[in-house]
Amino acid sequence: MPPARLHKTVGVKVGPVQVGGGAPVVVQAMTLTDTANAAATAKQCVELAEAGAEMVRVTVNLPAAAEAVPEIKQRMLDAGCTAPLIGDFHYNGHVLLTKYPACADALDKYRINPGNVGTGRRRDEQFTTICKVARDHGKPVRIGVNGGSLNQELVMAKMQENTDRNLGRTSEEIINECMVLSALQSTELALEAGLRKDQIIISCKVSQPLDLIAVYRELARRTDQPLHLGLTEAGMGTKGLVWSASAMGVLLSEGIGDTIRVSLTPRPGGDRREEVYAACELLQALRLRAFAPSVTACPGCGRTTSSTFQELAERIQGYIRERMPVWKTQYEGVEEMRLAVMGCVVNGPGESKAANIGISLPGTGEAPNCPVFIDGQHFTTLRGTYDELAAAFQQLVEDYVSTRYAKREVTV
């Protein structure tokens, strides 16, 4: 059974997407392009959405970026992409949203970092200005507290209190408390500015998994606003994936978190969609969502000295990602399909039988036959070169999708 959604939250509409209020957990991603380049940014927004992102965020840092936002939104719509477009504001959001009302209107949500909207009285004034723009345009906001840009006045006050009262608290405990306080105080200020509860999402992002777990458990205890979940600056590759999954997996399994982002550092020239695939896989692993057919593949051992099973597993995974934008519009339930690409006789037949469609490739010393199982029954045995095997298995997958999943109704 998937984990229950124990943290009951207010529902917030972000464009056509509902966040919180019992809705499924939503995947978010952020572009890596220069927002002022409307064509490149819109293209990446569409790519992220096709990969599984249900909301896409862009940084709005300069006048040129703010001016480009309406064109980005229109290009997305022209491409058939309805994913909500979110503007990420730091330092000058109050200026840009006021000076460029077309930007404020085109965005579906604003992200505000209360730690860097100003200092002292100006902080509250400038934060309130953004909230009033959101109120006037009927847009929701995310109050996004971040450990790297936390309100230092609040931190210093809590540090001093710890010293004066000899509380014996660690700096990590104080920072975590300040994260939660900043989010809750900013939420109250947003409500005072005229926003409704159903227009506010909260996040408190830190870079250490145990701190993230502690902060979000406290947030879930103290607010019923929807929570955006993510380990900030998670890092590259394996480290970023493991640290993000270890933190968010715990919280999601406890019913905490209404939207998520896996903030992976891409390799130079890498694929930004990797963070989307990671977020989708995390939710799918916990049985909270299903985004695309899953591929079971063995890790390899001394029995699998051939690389054929690795190459085929990678090829099939890529094929699924390539076909899903089409499949999900044509076939109901295709994202629930399970495939298996196995490398030897030990677990190969068993895992293949457990999948909707699976292939058991020969290991070292085994006969060069590749039995294929469909819905638990032996269907055929493939033989030939790698390219011949891959093409034949790929065709079996395509045939299975077209014959086993109901056609979606096309609405005009």
Coordinates of C-alpha atoms in Angstrom, one line a residue:
M1 CA 0.0 0.0 0.0
P2 CA 1.3 3.5 -0.7
P3 CA 1.8 5.8 2.3
A4 CA -1.2 7.7 3.5
R5 CA -1.3 11.5 3.1
L6 CA -1.4 12.2 6.8
H7 CA -0.6 15.9 6.6
K8 CA -3.9 17.5 5.8
T9 CA -3.4 20.7 3.8
V10 CA -5.3 23.5 2.2
G11 CA -5.7 23.1 -1.6
V12 CA -4.0 25.7 -3.8
K13 CA -4.7 26.1 -7.5
V14 CA -1.6 26.8 -9.6
G15 CA -3.0 27.3 -13.1
P16 CA -4.7 24.0 -14.0
V17 CA -2.8 22.1 -11.3
Q18 CA -4.0 21.6 -7.7
V19 CA -1.4 21.5 -4.9
G20 CA -2.3 20.1 -1.5
G21 CA -5.9 19.5 -0.4
G22 CA -5.5 15.8 -0.9
A23 CA -4.3 16.1 -4.5
P24 CA -1.4 13.8 -5.7
V25 CA 2.1 15.1 -5.1
V26 CA 3.2 17.3 -7.9
V27 CA 6.6 17.3 -9.7
Q28 CA 8.3 20.6 -10.3
A29 CA 11.5 21.5 -12.2
M30 CA 13.5 24.6 -13.0
T31 CA 15.1 25.8 -16.2
L32 CA 18.8 26.3 -16.6
T33 CA 18.6 28.8 -19.5
D34 CA 18.9 32.6 -19.5
T35 CA 15.3 33.6 -19.1
A36 CA 15.8 36.6 -21.3
N37 CA 16.2 34.1 -24.2
A38 CA 12.6 33.4 -24.6
A39 CA 12.9 30.8 -27.3
A40 CA 15.5 28.7 -25.5
T41 CA 13.7 29.0 -22.1
A42 CA 10.3 28.0 -23.6
K43 CA 11.9 25.1 -25.4
Q44 CA 13.4 23.8 -22.1
C45 CA 10.1 24.3 -20.3
V46 CA 8.3 22.2 -22.8
E47 CA 11.1 19.5 -22.6
L48 CA 10.8 19.4 -18.8
A49 CA 7.0 19.1 -19.0
E50 CA 7.2 16.3 -21.5
A51 CA 9.6 14.5 -19.2
G52 CA 7.1 14.6 -16.4
A53 CA 7.4 18.0 -14.7
E54 CA 3.9 19.4 -13.9
M55 CA 5.1 22.9 -13.0
V56 CA 8.1 24.7 -14.4
R57 CA 10.0 27.5 -12.7
V58 CA 12.2 30.2 -14.3
T59 CA 14.4 32.8 -12.6
V60 CA 13.2 36.4 -13.1
N61 CA 16.2 38.4 -12.1
L62 CA 16.5 41.2 -14.6
P63 CA 14.2 43.5 -16.6
A64 CA 15.0 41.6 -19.7
A65 CA 13.9 38.4 -18.0
A66 CA 10.6 40.0 -16.9
E67 CA 10.0 41.3 -20.4
A68 CA 10.5 37.8 -21.8
V69 CA 8.1 36.0 -19.5
P70 CA 4.9 36.7 -21.6
E71 CA 6.6 35.4 -24.7
I72 CA 7.8 32.3 -22.9
K73 CA 4.3 31.6 -21.7
Q74 CA 2.8 32.0 -25.1
R75 CA 5.4 29.8 -26.8
M76 CA 4.6 27.1 -24.2
L77 CA 0.9 27.4 -25.0
D78 CA 1.6 27.4 -28.7
A79 CA 3.5 24.1 -28.2
G80 CA 0.5 22.6 -26.4
C81 CA 2.2 22.8 -23.0
T82 CA -0.1 23.8 -20.2
A83 CA 2.3 23.3 -17.3
P84 CA 2.1 26.3 -14.9
L85 CA 4.9 28.8 -15.3
I86 CA 6.4 29.9 -12.0
G87 CA 8.6 33.0 -11.5
D88 CA 11.5 32.8 -9.1
F89 CA 12.2 36.2 -7.5
H90 CA 15.1 37.4 -5.3
Y91 CA 16.1 40.9 -4.2
N92 CA 14.1 42.9 -6.8
G93 CA 10.9 41.0 -7.2
H94 CA 8.8 43.9 -5.8
V95 CA 10.3 46.1 -8.5
L96 CA 10.0 43.7 -11.5
L97 CA 6.4 42.6 -10.7
T98 CA 5.3 46.2 -10.3
K99 CA 7.1 47.6 -13.3
Y100 CA 6.2 44.7 -15.7
P101 CA 2.5 43.9 -15.1
A102 CA 2.5 41.6 -18.2
C103 CA 5.0 39.4 -16.5
A104 CA 3.0 39.4 -13.3
D105 CA -0.1 38.4 -15.3
A106 CA 1.6 35.7 -17.4
L107 CA 3.1 33.8 -14.5
D108 CA 1.0 31.2 -12.7
K109 CA 2.8 31.5 -9.4
Y110 CA 5.4 33.7 -7.7
R111 CA 8.2 32.3 -5.6
I112 CA 9.3 34.7 -2.8
N113 CA 12.4 34.2 -0.7
P114 CA 11.7 36.2 2.5
G115 CA 15.4 36.1 3.4
N116 CA 16.4 38.4 0.6
V117 CA 13.6 40.8 -0.2
G118 CA 15.3 43.5 1.9
T119 CA 16.3 44.2 5.5
G120 CA 14.5 45.8 8.5
R121 CA 11.3 47.7 7.7
R122 CA 12.1 47.5 3.9
R123 CA 11.9 43.7 4.1
D124 CA 8.3 43.6 5.2
E125 CA 7.3 46.5 2.9
Q126 CA 8.9 44.8 -0.2
F127 CA 7.5 41.4 0.7
T128 CA 4.1 42.9 1.1
T129 CA 4.4 44.6 -2.2
I130 CA 4.9 41.2 -4.0
C131 CA 2.0 39.7 -2.1
K132 CA -0.3 42.6 -3.1
V133 CA 0.7 42.1 -6.7
A134 CA -0.2 38.4 -6.4
R135 CA -3.5 39.4 -4.7
D136 CA -4.4 41.8 -7.5
H137 CA -3.5 39.4 -10.2
G138 CA -5.2 36.4 -8.5
K139 CA -1.9 34.4 -8.3
P140 CA -0.7 32.0 -5.6
V141 CA 2.8 32.4 -4.1
R142 CA 5.4 30.1 -2.6
I143 CA 7.1 31.5 0.4
G144 CA 10.4 29.8 -0.1
V145 CA 12.8 30.0 2.8
N146 CA 16.3 28.8 2.1
G147 CA 19.1 27.9 4.5
G148 CA 21.6 29.7 2.3
S149 CA 19.8 33.0 2.4
L150 CA 18.0 33.0 5.8
N151 CA 17.0 36.2 7.5
Q152 CA 20.2 37.0 9.4
E153 CA 18.5 39.4 11.8
L154 CA 16.3 36.5 13.0
V155 CA 19.2 34.2 13.2
M156 CA 21.3 36.6 15.3
A157 CA 18.4 37.3 17.7
K158 CA 17.9 33.5 18.3
M159 CA 21.7 33.0 18.7
Q160 CA 21.8 35.8 21.3
E161 CA 18.8 34.3 23.1
N162 CA 20.5 31.0 23.2
T163 CA 23.6 32.6 24.8
D164 CA 21.7 34.9 27.2
R165 CA 19.4 32.1 28.5
N166 CA 22.1 29.4 28.4
L167 CA 19.8 27.1 26.4
G168 CA 22.6 24.9 25.1
R169 CA 21.2 24.6 21.7
T170 CA 23.4 23.8 18.7
S171 CA 23.7 26.2 15.8
E172 CA 21.9 23.6 13.5
E173 CA 18.9 23.5 15.9
I174 CA 18.7 27.3 15.9
I175 CA 18.9 27.5 12.2
N176 CA 16.2 24.9 11.8
E177 CA 14.0 26.8 14.2
C178 CA 14.6 30.1 12.3
M179 CA 13.7 28.4 9.0
V180 CA 10.3 27.4 10.4
L181 CA 9.7 30.8 12.1
S182 CA 10.6 32.7 9.0
A183 CA 8.1 30.6 7.0
L184 CA 5.3 31.0 9.5
Q185 CA 5.9 34.7 10.1
S186 CA 6.0 35.4 6.4
T187 CA 2.8 33.5 5.9
E188 CA 1.1 35.7 8.5
L189 CA 2.4 38.8 6.7
A190 CA 1.1 37.4 3.3
L191 CA -2.3 36.9 4.8
E192 CA -2.3 40.5 6.2
A193 CA -1.4 41.7 2.7
G194 CA -4.7 40.2 1.4
L195 CA -3.7 36.8 0.2
R196 CA -6.0 33.9 1.1
K197 CA -4.8 30.7 2.7
D198 CA -5.6 28.9 -0.6
Q199 CA -3.0 31.1 -2.4
I200 CA 0.0 30.2 -0.2
I201 CA 2.5 27.3 -0.4
I202 CA 5.5 27.0 1.9
S203 CA 9.0 25.6 1.6
C204 CA 12.0 25.5 3.9
K205 CA 15.0 24.1 1.9
V206 CA 18.3 23.1 3.4
S207 CA 21.2 21.0 2.1
Q208 CA 21.4 18.3 4.9
P209 CA 18.9 15.4 4.8
L210 CA 18.5 15.1 8.6
D211 CA 17.9 18.8 8.9
L212 CA 15.3 18.8 6.1
I213 CA 13.5 16.0 7.8
A214 CA 13.4 17.8 11.2
V215 CA 12.3 21.1 9.6
Y216 CA 9.5 19.6 7.6
R217 CA 8.2 17.5 10.4
E218 CA 7.9 20.7 12.5
L219 CA 6.3 22.6 9.6
A220 CA 3.7 19.9 9.1
R221 CA 2.9 20.1 12.8
R222 CA 2.5 23.8 12.8
T223 CA 0.8 24.7 9.5
D224 CA -1.9 23.3 7.2
Q225 CA -0.4 25.1 4.1
P226 CA 0.8 22.9 1.3
L227 CA 4.5 22.2 1.4
H228 CA 7.0 22.2 -1.4
L229 CA 9.7 19.7 -0.7
G230 CA 13.3 19.6 -1.8
L231 CA 16.8 19.2 -0.6
T232 CA 18.5 22.4 -1.9
E233 CA 22.0 22.2 -3.5
A234 CA 21.7 18.4 -3.4
G235 CA 24.8 18.0 -5.6
M236 CA 25.8 16.0 -8.6
G237 CA 25.0 12.5 -9.8
T238 CA 24.9 9.7 -7.2
K239 CA 25.4 12.0 -4.2
G240 CA 22.5 14.3 -5.3
L241 CA 20.2 11.4 -6.0
V242 CA 20.9 9.5 -2.8
W243 CA 20.8 12.5 -0.5
S244 CA 17.5 13.8 -2.0
A245 CA 15.9 10.4 -1.9
S246 CA 17.0 9.7 1.6
A247 CA 15.4 12.9 2.9
M248 CA 12.4 13.2 0.8
G249 CA 11.6 9.5 0.9
V250 CA 11.3 9.6 4.7
L251 CA 9.0 12.7 4.6
L252 CA 6.9 11.5 1.7
S253 CA 6.4 8.1 3.4
E254 CA 5.1 10.1 6.4
G255 CA 2.6 11.9 4.3
I256 CA 4.6 15.2 4.2
G257 CA 5.1 17.1 1.0
D258 CA 2.7 18.3 -1.7
T259 CA 5.1 19.3 -4.5
I260 CA 8.7 18.2 -4.9
R261 CA 11.8 19.1 -6.8
V262 CA 15.1 17.1 -7.0
S263 CA 17.7 19.8 -7.3
L264 CA 20.5 18.0 -9.1
T265 CA 23.6 19.7 -10.3
P266 CA 23.9 18.7 -14.0
R267 CA 27.1 17.7 -15.6
P268 CA 28.4 20.4 -18.0
G269 CA 26.2 20.1 -21.0
G270 CA 24.1 17.6 -19.2
D271 CA 20.4 16.9 -19.5
R272 CA 18.2 19.0 -17.2
R273 CA 15.5 16.5 -17.5
E274 CA 17.4 14.1 -15.2
E275 CA 16.0 16.0 -12.2
V276 CA 12.5 15.4 -13.5
Y277 CA 13.1 11.7 -14.1
A278 CA 14.5 11.4 -10.5
A279 CA 11.5 13.1 -8.9
C280 CA 9.1 10.9 -10.9
E281 CA 11.0 7.7 -10.0
L282 CA 11.0 8.7 -6.3
L283 CA 7.2 9.1 -6.3
Q284 CA 6.8 5.9 -8.3
A285 CA 9.0 4.0 -5.9
L286 CA 6.8 5.0 -3.0
R287 CA 3.6 4.2 -5.0
L288 CA 2.4 7.7 -4.7
R289 CA 2.3 8.3 -8.5
A290 CA 2.9 6.5 -11.7
F291 CA 4.5 8.5 -14.6
A292 CA 6.0 5.9 -16.9
P293 CA 6.5 2.2 -17.3
S294 CA 9.2 0.9 -15.0
V295 CA 12.1 -1.3 -16.2
T296 CA 13.4 -3.9 -13.8
A297 CA 17.0 -4.9 -14.8
C298 CA 19.6 -7.0 -13.0
P299 CA 22.8 -5.4 -11.8
G300 CA 25.1 -8.0 -13.5
C301 CA 27.6 -10.4 -12.0
G302 CA 30.1 -13.0 -13.1
R303 CA 27.3 -14.8 -14.9
T304 CA 26.7 -11.8 -17.2
T305 CA 30.0 -11.2 -18.9
S306 CA 28.2 -9.9 -22.0
S307 CA 27.0 -6.3 -21.9
T308 CA 23.9 -7.1 -24.0
F309 CA 21.5 -6.9 -21.0
Q310 CA 22.9 -3.5 -20.0
E311 CA 22.7 -2.1 -23.5
L312 CA 19.1 -3.4 -24.0
A313 CA 18.0 -2.1 -20.6
E314 CA 19.3 1.3 -21.5
R315 CA 17.8 1.3 -24.9
I316 CA 14.4 0.3 -23.6
Q317 CA 14.5 2.9 -20.9
G318 CA 15.3 5.6 -23.5
Y319 CA 12.6 4.2 -25.8
I320 CA 10.0 4.5 -23.1
R321 CA 11.0 8.1 -22.3
E322 CA 10.8 8.9 -26.0
R323 CA 7.4 7.4 -26.5
M324 CA 5.7 8.4 -23.2
P325 CA 4.7 11.9 -24.4
V326 CA 2.7 10.2 -27.2
W327 CA 1.6 7.1 -25.2
K328 CA 0.1 9.1 -22.3
T329 CA -2.1 11.0 -24.6
Q330 CA -3.4 7.9 -26.4
Y331 CA -3.5 5.0 -23.9
E332 CA -5.1 4.9 -20.5
G333 CA -3.0 3.4 -17.7
V334 CA 0.2 2.8 -19.8
E335 CA 2.3 4.4 -17.1
E336 CA 1.5 1.4 -14.9
M337 CA 3.2 -1.1 -17.3
R338 CA 6.2 -3.1 -15.9
L339 CA 9.0 -4.4 -18.0
A340 CA 12.0 -6.6 -17.2
V341 CA 15.4 -6.9 -18.9
M342 CA 17.3 -9.7 -17.2
G343 CA 20.8 -11.0 -17.8
C344 CA 20.8 -14.7 -16.8
V345 CA 18.8 -17.7 -15.8
V346 CA 19.0 -17.1 -12.0
N347 CA 16.3 -14.5 -11.6
G348 CA 15.7 -13.8 -15.3
P349 CA 12.6 -16.0 -15.9
G350 CA 11.0 -15.2 -12.5
E351 CA 11.3 -11.4 -12.9
S352 CA 10.2 -11.6 -16.5
K353 CA 7.1 -13.6 -15.6
A354 CA 6.3 -11.0 -12.8
A355 CA 6.5 -8.1 -15.3
N356 CA 3.9 -7.3 -18.0
I357 CA 6.5 -8.1 -20.6
G358 CA 10.0 -9.3 -19.8
I359 CA 13.0 -10.9 -21.5
S360 CA 15.6 -13.2 -20.0
L361 CA 18.9 -12.9 -21.8
P362 CA 21.5 -15.7 -21.7
G363 CA 24.3 -15.5 -19.1
T364 CA 27.8 -16.9 -19.4
G365 CA 27.6 -20.6 -20.5
E366 CA 23.9 -20.5 -21.2
A367 CA 22.3 -21.3 -24.5
P368 CA 22.0 -18.2 -26.7
N369 CA 18.2 -18.1 -26.4
C370 CA 16.1 -15.2 -25.0
P371 CA 12.7 -16.3 -23.8
V372 CA 10.1 -13.5 -23.7
F373 CA 7.2 -13.6 -21.2
I374 CA 4.0 -11.6 -21.5
D375 CA 1.7 -11.4 -18.5
G376 CA 3.4 -14.4 -16.9
Q377 CA 3.3 -16.7 -19.9
H378 CA 6.1 -17.7 -22.3
F379 CA 5.3 -15.9 -25.5
T380 CA 8.3 -16.4 -27.8
T381 CA 12.0 -17.0 -27.8
L382 CA 14.2 -14.4 -29.6
R383 CA 17.6 -15.1 -31.2
G384 CA 20.0 -13.0 -33.2
T385 CA 22.4 -10.1 -33.0
Y386 CA 21.9 -7.3 -30.4
D387 CA 20.3 -5.0 -32.9
E388 CA 17.9 -7.7 -34.0
L389 CA 17.0 -8.6 -30.4
A390 CA 16.5 -5.0 -29.5
A391 CA 14.3 -4.2 -32.5
A392 CA 12.2 -7.3 -31.9
F393 CA 11.7 -6.7 -28.2
Q394 CA 11.0 -3.0 -28.8
Q395 CA 8.3 -4.0 -31.3
L396 CA 6.8 -6.4 -28.7
V397 CA 6.6 -3.6 -26.3
E398 CA 4.9 -1.3 -28.8
D399 CA 2.4 -4.1 -29.7
Y400 CA 1.6 -4.7 -26.0
V401 CA 0.9 -1.0 -25.4
S402 CA -1.4 -0.7 -28.4
T403 CA -3.4 -3.9 -27.7
R404 CA -3.5 -4.0 -23.8
Y405 CA -4.3 -0.4 -22.9
A406 CA -7.6 1.3 -23.6
K407 CA -7.6 4.2 -26.0
R408 CA -8.1 7.6 -24.4
E409 CA -11.0 9.6 -25.5
V410 CA -10.0 12.6 -27.6
T411 CA -11.8 15.8 -26.5
V412 CA -12.2 18.6 -29.0

